[in-house]
Amino acid sequence: MSIRPVISSTGLHTPTESISNAELVESFNAYVAAHNAEHAAAIAAGERPALEPSSVEFIEKASGIKARHVVDKAGVLDPAVMRPRNLERPNEELAILAEIGVTASRDALARAGRDPGDVDAVLCACSNLQRPYPAVAVEIQDALGIEGFGFDMNVACSSATFGIQTAADYIRAGNARSVLVVSPEITSGHLNWRDRDSHFIFGDVATAVLVEAADMAPASHWDILGTKLKTVFSNNIRNNFGFLNRTDPEHRDDPDKLFIQEGRKVFKEVVPMVAAMILAEMERLNLPQGSMRRIWLHQANTNMNRLIAQRVYGHEASEDESPTVLDTYANTSSAGSVIAFHKHSDDLSAGDNGLICSFGAGYSAGCVFVRKVG
Ligand code: COA
């Protein structure tokens, strides 16, 4: 019989600084006013459109987001800068992406009572890697004192669930017994803070999930009942930043080299795809509708989550059935469903079933069905 993989623990790192919608909109509207003043003649001549201001009411209604944590609040809010600054460090120092990944990992290891020496592998699974190589996962591995191996993987907002399945497969195959899946997300570096349609969407955070062989897991853990991954190519969420593309400093704020999306299309196409995938997988695993005590969905948007949860439950889901962390964290890409799981799972009882589910660019979607033990 193959070795059974379980989730032993999770960890979280939340940056201390946070930006409210009011602060964000004030900075954005100052940028709009300055831009429109600078181009007043061209706007009056009809040669270019005036930029429109953003609004707190729109952001809350369209997304459910009220605030977001960031690694550099002053840089993001300065209308002349509008991006995080000074994140590059000398090669001798721990890179910031590794640093926040290490903090989340230490939290997960402590919660499982696990010594880093017992961990075999580190997967850094996230949307926005800081560099091509050496892998950030290897830097995290080194900082934690883990032997074995590590590598980076990117499936955008679905990276964590793809990482959990990868870790579970290593354990089933006997290639590792304890694997850290780390998702450090500095989304503020790829968000176009000057784009009215999307400037409010993202926040920074790091999560870690410790996936282990059942026979070494702590008494209280989560059985992995099944996992399912899916990808379908789409250009509706895209970021062209990369070193074969034009990324010299003069062009680093090109909208094309930052996050862009067709939000309405994403909404319309991803909701049915994810709901159908969850229901099909529940059927395959003999989990009838009503058998899910809680679902921890990707945190993109409250309206999207409400619709998906409604299809999974067959009724309007309560905050208890489908908790959100969007109000304080915003969309944190691959980390979102793990934050929801981390913050809203302690109260479940042994035998309760749940689902960690992600979706996003690619398109990509991942399901991890779990059952509480102990
Ligand atoms: N402040 C005020 N008004 C704004 C605004 C802002 N910041 N941004 C857009 N608007 C206006 C638009 O100009 C538009 O006005 P109009 O109707 O007069 O043309 C109106 O609000 C609606 O804009 P729209 O972009 O169609 O909004 P929406 O209701 O579709 O919500 C998203 C936008 C992004 C929140 C929504 O499409 C969504 O949730 N998509 C899911 C995708 C997602 O979250 N992806 C993240 C990666 S997984």
Coordinates of C-alpha atoms and ligand atoms in Angstrom, one line a residue:
M1 CA 0.0 0.0 0.0
S2 CA 1.3 3.5 -0.9
I3 CA 2.2 5.9 1.9
R4 CA -0.6 8.2 2.9
P5 CA 0.1 12.0 2.7
V6 CA -1.5 14.4 5.2
I7 CA -1.3 18.1 6.0
S8 CA 0.5 18.4 9.3
S9 CA 0.3 22.1 9.8
T10 CA 0.3 25.6 8.1
G11 CA 2.2 28.8 8.8
L12 CA 1.6 32.5 8.0
H13 CA 3.6 35.6 7.7
T14 CA 1.6 38.9 7.5
P15 CA 3.6 42.1 6.7
T16 CA 3.0 44.7 9.5
E17 CA 2.1 47.5 7.1
S18 CA -1.5 47.8 5.8
I19 CA -3.2 50.2 3.3
S20 CA -6.9 51.0 3.8
N21 CA -9.1 51.6 0.7
A22 CA -9.3 55.3 1.8
E23 CA -5.5 55.7 1.8
L24 CA -5.2 53.8 -1.5
V25 CA -7.9 55.9 -3.2
E26 CA -6.4 59.2 -1.9
S27 CA -3.0 58.3 -3.4
F28 CA -4.5 57.1 -6.7
N29 CA -6.7 60.2 -7.1
A30 CA -3.7 62.4 -6.3
Y31 CA -1.8 60.7 -9.2
V32 CA -4.9 61.1 -11.5
A33 CA -5.1 64.9 -10.6
A34 CA -1.4 65.4 -11.3
H35 CA -1.6 63.4 -14.5
N36 CA -4.6 65.3 -15.8
A37 CA -3.0 68.7 -14.8
E38 CA 0.2 67.8 -16.6
H39 CA -1.7 66.8 -19.8
A40 CA -4.5 69.5 -19.5
A41 CA -3.9 71.0 -22.9
A42 CA -3.9 67.6 -24.7
I43 CA -7.0 66.5 -22.8
A44 CA -8.8 69.8 -23.6
A45 CA -7.9 69.3 -27.3
G46 CA -9.3 65.8 -27.2
E47 CA -6.0 64.3 -28.0
R48 CA -5.9 62.1 -24.9
P49 CA -8.6 61.1 -22.4
A50 CA -8.6 62.4 -18.8
L51 CA -8.0 59.7 -16.2
E52 CA -11.0 59.0 -14.0
P53 CA -10.7 58.9 -10.2
S54 CA -11.2 55.7 -8.1
S55 CA -13.7 55.2 -5.3
V56 CA -13.8 53.4 -2.0
E57 CA -17.4 52.4 -2.6
F58 CA -16.7 50.8 -5.9
I59 CA -13.8 48.8 -4.6
E60 CA -15.8 47.4 -1.6
K61 CA -18.8 46.6 -3.7
A62 CA -16.9 45.0 -6.7
S63 CA -14.4 43.0 -4.6
G64 CA -15.2 42.9 -0.8
I65 CA -11.6 44.2 -0.2
K66 CA -11.2 46.8 2.5
A67 CA -7.4 46.8 3.1
R68 CA -4.3 45.0 2.0
H69 CA -0.9 44.3 3.7
V70 CA 2.2 45.4 1.8
V71 CA 6.0 45.3 2.3
D72 CA 6.5 49.0 1.5
K73 CA 3.5 51.2 2.2
A74 CA 5.2 54.5 1.6
G75 CA 6.5 53.6 -1.8
V76 CA 3.1 52.2 -3.0
L77 CA 1.2 55.3 -1.7
D78 CA 3.6 58.0 -3.0
P79 CA 1.8 59.2 -6.1
A80 CA 5.2 59.9 -7.8
V81 CA 6.4 56.3 -7.1
M82 CA 3.5 53.8 -6.8
R83 CA 5.5 50.7 -6.3
P84 CA 7.4 49.0 -3.5
R85 CA 11.0 50.3 -3.3
N86 CA 14.4 49.0 -2.0
L87 CA 13.5 45.3 -2.1
E88 CA 16.8 44.3 -3.7
R89 CA 19.5 43.2 -1.3
P90 CA 23.2 42.2 -1.7
N91 CA 23.7 38.6 -2.7
E92 CA 25.1 37.8 0.7
E93 CA 21.8 38.7 2.4
L94 CA 18.6 36.7 2.5
A95 CA 16.4 37.8 -0.4
I96 CA 13.1 39.3 0.8
L97 CA 11.0 36.6 -0.9
A98 CA 13.0 34.0 0.9
E99 CA 12.8 35.9 4.2
I100 CA 9.0 36.1 4.3
G101 CA 8.9 32.4 3.2
V102 CA 11.2 31.4 6.0
T103 CA 9.0 33.2 8.6
A104 CA 5.9 31.4 7.4
S105 CA 7.8 28.1 7.3
R106 CA 9.1 28.5 10.8
D107 CA 5.5 29.1 11.9
A108 CA 4.3 25.8 10.2
L109 CA 7.3 23.8 11.6
A110 CA 6.6 25.1 15.2
R111 CA 2.9 24.2 14.9
A112 CA 3.8 20.6 13.9
G113 CA 6.6 20.4 16.5
R114 CA 8.8 19.5 13.5
D115 CA 12.6 19.9 13.5
P116 CA 13.9 21.3 10.1
G117 CA 16.3 18.3 10.0
D118 CA 13.3 16.0 9.5
V119 CA 12.1 17.9 6.4
D120 CA 13.2 16.4 3.0
A121 CA 12.1 19.1 0.5
V122 CA 11.0 22.7 0.0
L123 CA 8.8 23.7 -2.9
C124 CA 8.5 27.5 -3.4
A125 CA 5.2 27.7 -5.1
C126 CA 4.1 31.2 -6.0
S127 CA 3.1 33.6 -8.7
N128 CA 5.9 36.2 -8.7
L129 CA 9.4 34.8 -8.2
Q130 CA 12.0 37.3 -7.4
R131 CA 14.7 35.9 -9.8
P132 CA 15.2 33.0 -12.1
Y133 CA 18.0 31.2 -10.1
P134 CA 19.3 30.0 -7.7
A135 CA 15.8 28.8 -6.8
V136 CA 14.3 30.8 -3.9
A137 CA 13.2 27.4 -2.5
V138 CA 16.9 26.4 -2.2
E139 CA 17.6 29.7 -0.3
I140 CA 14.7 29.0 2.0
Q141 CA 15.9 25.4 2.5
D142 CA 19.4 26.7 3.4
A143 CA 18.1 29.3 5.8
L144 CA 16.0 26.7 7.6
G145 CA 18.9 24.2 7.7
I146 CA 17.0 21.5 5.7
E147 CA 18.9 18.8 3.8
G148 CA 17.4 17.2 0.7
F149 CA 16.2 19.4 -2.2
G150 CA 14.1 22.4 -3.2
F151 CA 12.8 24.0 -6.4
D152 CA 10.5 26.8 -7.5
M153 CA 7.2 26.3 -9.3
N154 CA 4.7 28.8 -10.7
V155 CA 1.1 28.2 -11.6
A156 CA 0.0 31.7 -10.7
C157 CA -2.8 31.8 -8.1
S158 CA -3.0 28.0 -8.1
S159 CA 0.6 27.5 -7.2
A160 CA 0.0 26.4 -3.6
T161 CA -2.6 23.7 -4.4
F162 CA -0.4 22.4 -7.3
G163 CA 2.5 22.4 -4.8
I164 CA 0.4 20.4 -2.3
Q165 CA -0.4 17.8 -4.9
T166 CA 3.2 17.6 -6.0
A167 CA 4.3 17.2 -2.3
A168 CA 1.6 14.5 -1.8
D169 CA 2.8 12.6 -4.9
Y170 CA 6.4 12.7 -3.6
I171 CA 5.3 11.2 -0.3
R172 CA 3.1 8.5 -2.0
A173 CA 6.0 7.6 -4.2
G174 CA 8.4 7.4 -1.3
N175 CA 10.7 10.2 -2.6
A176 CA 10.2 12.3 0.4
R177 CA 8.4 12.0 3.8
S178 CA 8.1 15.7 4.9
V179 CA 7.7 18.5 2.3
L180 CA 7.3 22.3 2.9
V181 CA 5.1 24.0 0.3
V182 CA 6.0 27.7 0.7
S183 CA 4.0 30.5 -1.0
P184 CA 5.6 33.9 -0.5
E185 CA 3.7 36.5 -2.5
I186 CA 4.9 40.1 -3.0
T187 CA 2.1 40.9 -5.3
S188 CA 2.7 44.6 -4.8
G189 CA 5.7 44.3 -7.2
H190 CA 3.6 43.2 -10.2
L191 CA 0.4 45.1 -9.6
N192 CA -0.1 48.2 -11.7
W193 CA -1.0 50.7 -8.9
R194 CA -1.8 53.3 -11.6
D195 CA -4.5 51.1 -13.2
R196 CA -8.0 52.1 -11.9
D197 CA -9.6 48.8 -12.8
S198 CA -7.2 46.7 -10.8
H199 CA -5.1 48.9 -8.4
F200 CA -7.1 47.7 -5.4
I201 CA -6.9 43.9 -6.0
F202 CA -3.7 42.6 -4.4
G203 CA -1.8 42.4 -1.1
D204 CA 1.5 40.8 0.2
V205 CA 1.8 37.8 2.5
A206 CA 3.6 34.4 2.8
T207 CA 2.1 31.0 3.7
A208 CA 3.6 27.6 4.3
V209 CA 2.0 24.1 4.3
L210 CA 3.7 21.1 5.8
V211 CA 2.7 17.9 3.8
E212 CA 4.0 14.7 5.5
A213 CA 3.6 10.9 5.6
A214 CA 0.8 10.1 7.9
D215 CA 3.0 7.9 10.2
M216 CA 5.2 10.9 11.2
A217 CA 2.4 13.6 11.4
P218 CA 1.3 15.1 14.7
A219 CA -1.8 13.5 16.3
S220 CA -4.0 16.4 15.0
H221 CA -3.6 16.7 11.2
W222 CA -5.6 16.7 8.0
D223 CA -6.0 13.6 5.8
I224 CA -5.7 14.4 2.1
L225 CA -8.8 12.7 0.6
G226 CA -7.9 13.6 -2.9
T227 CA -6.5 16.3 -5.2
K228 CA -7.4 17.5 -8.6
L229 CA -5.6 20.0 -10.9
K230 CA -6.7 21.6 -14.1
T231 CA -5.3 24.1 -16.6
V232 CA -6.9 25.7 -19.7
F233 CA -4.9 28.4 -21.6
S234 CA -6.2 31.9 -21.5
N235 CA -4.8 35.4 -22.0
N236 CA -7.4 37.0 -19.8
I237 CA -5.0 37.3 -16.8
R238 CA -1.4 37.9 -18.0
N239 CA 1.9 39.4 -17.0
N240 CA 4.6 39.7 -19.6
F241 CA 7.5 40.7 -17.3
G242 CA 10.5 38.6 -18.1
F243 CA 14.0 38.8 -19.3
L244 CA 13.4 38.0 -22.9
N245 CA 10.8 40.8 -22.9
R246 CA 11.6 44.5 -22.6
T247 CA 12.2 45.0 -18.9
D248 CA 14.8 47.7 -18.8
P249 CA 14.2 50.4 -16.1
E250 CA 12.8 52.9 -18.6
H251 CA 10.0 50.4 -19.4
R252 CA 9.5 48.7 -16.1
D253 CA 6.1 50.4 -15.5
D254 CA 4.7 49.4 -18.9
P255 CA 1.2 48.2 -18.2
D256 CA 2.0 45.1 -20.4
K257 CA 4.8 44.1 -18.0
L258 CA 2.6 44.2 -14.9
F259 CA -0.6 42.4 -14.0
I260 CA -3.4 42.9 -16.6
Q261 CA -6.7 41.2 -16.8
E262 CA -10.1 41.2 -18.5
G263 CA -11.9 41.0 -15.1
R264 CA -15.4 40.4 -16.4
K265 CA -14.3 37.6 -18.7
V266 CA -12.3 36.0 -15.9
F267 CA -15.4 36.2 -13.7
K268 CA -17.7 34.6 -16.3
E269 CA -15.3 31.9 -17.4
V270 CA -13.6 30.8 -14.2
V271 CA -16.7 30.5 -11.9
P272 CA -18.4 27.7 -13.9
M273 CA -15.1 26.0 -14.6
V274 CA -14.2 25.8 -10.9
A275 CA -17.7 24.9 -9.7
A276 CA -18.0 22.1 -12.2
M277 CA -14.5 20.8 -11.3
I278 CA -15.3 20.7 -7.6
L279 CA -18.6 19.0 -8.0
A280 CA -17.1 16.3 -10.4
E281 CA -14.3 15.6 -7.9
M282 CA -16.7 15.4 -5.0
E283 CA -18.7 12.8 -7.0
R284 CA -15.5 10.8 -7.8
L285 CA -14.5 10.9 -4.1
N286 CA -18.0 9.9 -2.9
L287 CA -18.5 13.1 -1.1
P288 CA -22.2 14.1 -1.6
Q289 CA -23.4 17.7 -1.7
G290 CA -23.7 18.7 1.9
S291 CA -20.7 16.7 3.1
M292 CA -18.3 19.7 3.1
R293 CA -18.1 21.3 6.5
R294 CA -16.1 24.2 5.1
I295 CA -14.5 25.3 1.9
W296 CA -11.5 27.6 1.8
L297 CA -11.6 29.2 -1.6
H298 CA -9.0 31.3 -3.5
Q299 CA -9.5 34.8 -2.3
A300 CA -10.0 36.8 -5.5
N301 CA -13.3 38.5 -5.0
T302 CA -16.3 38.0 -2.7
N303 CA -18.8 37.8 -5.5
M304 CA -16.8 35.1 -7.3
N305 CA -16.5 33.1 -4.0
R306 CA -20.2 33.5 -3.2
L307 CA -21.2 32.1 -6.6
I308 CA -18.8 29.2 -6.5
A309 CA -19.7 28.3 -2.9
Q310 CA -23.4 28.5 -3.8
R311 CA -22.9 25.9 -6.5
V312 CA -20.9 23.6 -4.2
Y313 CA -23.4 23.8 -1.3
G314 CA -26.6 24.1 -3.3
H315 CA -27.6 27.1 -1.2
E316 CA -26.2 30.6 -0.4
A317 CA -23.1 29.7 1.7
S318 CA -22.6 31.3 5.1
E319 CA -19.3 32.9 6.2
D320 CA -18.9 29.8 8.4
E321 CA -19.1 27.5 5.3
S322 CA -17.0 29.7 3.0
P323 CA -14.9 32.1 5.0
T324 CA -13.1 35.1 3.4
V325 CA -10.1 37.0 4.4
L326 CA -10.4 39.5 1.5
D327 CA -11.4 42.4 3.8
T328 CA -8.0 42.6 5.4
Y329 CA -5.7 40.7 3.0
A330 CA -7.2 41.4 -0.4
N331 CA -6.2 38.9 -3.2
T332 CA -2.9 37.4 -2.1
S333 CA -2.6 35.2 -5.2
S334 CA -1.6 31.6 -4.4
A335 CA -1.6 32.2 -0.6
G336 CA -5.2 33.2 -0.3
S337 CA -6.9 29.8 0.2
V338 CA -4.1 28.8 2.6
I339 CA -4.6 31.9 4.7
A340 CA -8.3 31.2 4.9
F341 CA -7.6 27.6 5.9
H342 CA -4.9 28.7 8.4
K343 CA -7.2 31.2 10.1
H344 CA -10.5 29.3 9.9
S345 CA -9.9 25.6 10.6
D346 CA -9.0 25.2 14.3
D347 CA -12.7 25.0 15.3
L348 CA -13.5 22.0 13.0
S349 CA -13.9 18.6 14.6
A350 CA -12.4 15.2 13.8
G351 CA -14.2 13.7 10.8
D352 CA -15.1 17.1 9.3
N353 CA -14.5 17.4 5.6
G354 CA -13.2 20.5 3.8
L355 CA -11.8 21.8 0.6
I356 CA -8.8 24.0 -0.2
C357 CA -9.4 25.4 -3.7
S358 CA -7.5 27.8 -5.8
F359 CA -8.0 29.3 -9.3
G360 CA -6.4 32.0 -11.4
A361 CA -4.2 32.8 -14.3
G362 CA -3.4 30.1 -16.9
Y363 CA -6.3 29.5 -16.4
S364 CA -5.5 27.2 -13.5
A365 CA -7.5 25.5 -10.7
G366 CA -6.6 23.1 -7.9
C367 CA -8.6 21.2 -5.4
V368 CA -7.3 19.6 -2.2
F369 CA -10.0 17.7 -0.3
V370 CA -9.1 17.2 3.4
R371 CA -10.6 15.5 6.5
K372 CA -9.7 16.5 10.1
V373 CA -8.0 13.9 12.2
G374 CA -7.4 14.1 16.0
Ligands
COA1 N1 -13.4 53.1 -9.0 C1 -14.5 53.5 -9.5 N2 -15.1 53.0 -10.5 C2 -14.5 52.0 -11.2 C3 -13.2 51.6 -10.8 C4 -12.6 52.1 -9.6 N3 -11.5 51.8 -9.1 N4 -12.8 50.6 -11.6 C5 -13.7 50.4 -12.6 N5 -14.8 51.3 -12.3 C6 -16.0 51.5 -13.1 C7 -15.8 51.2 -14.5 O1 -15.3 52.3 -15.2 C8 -17.2 50.8 -15.0 O2 -17.9 51.9 -15.2 P1 -19.0 51.9 -16.4 O3 -20.0 50.9 -16.0 O4 -19.5 53.3 -16.4 O5 -18.3 51.6 -17.6 C9 -17.8 50.1 -13.7 O6 -17.0 50.6 -12.6 C10 -17.7 48.6 -13.8 O7 -16.3 48.2 -14.1 P2 -15.9 46.7 -14.4 O8 -14.5 46.6 -14.6 O9 -16.8 46.1 -15.4 O10 -16.2 46.2 -12.9 P3 -16.7 44.8 -12.4 O11 -17.9 44.9 -11.7 O12 -16.5 43.7 -13.4 O13 -15.6 44.5 -11.2 C11 -13.5 43.2 -10.9 C12 -14.2 44.4 -11.5 C13 -12.1 43.1 -11.4 C14 -13.6 43.3 -9.4 C15 -14.3 42.0 -11.4 O14 -14.4 41.9 -12.8 C16 -13.8 40.7 -10.9 O15 -13.9 40.4 -9.7 N6 -13.2 39.9 -11.7 C17 -12.7 38.6 -11.3 C18 -11.3 38.6 -11.6 C19 -10.3 38.6 -10.5 O16 -10.6 38.9 -9.3 N7 -9.1 38.3 -10.8 C20 -8.0 38.3 -10.0 C21 -7.0 37.2 -10.4 S1 -7.7 35.6 -10.0

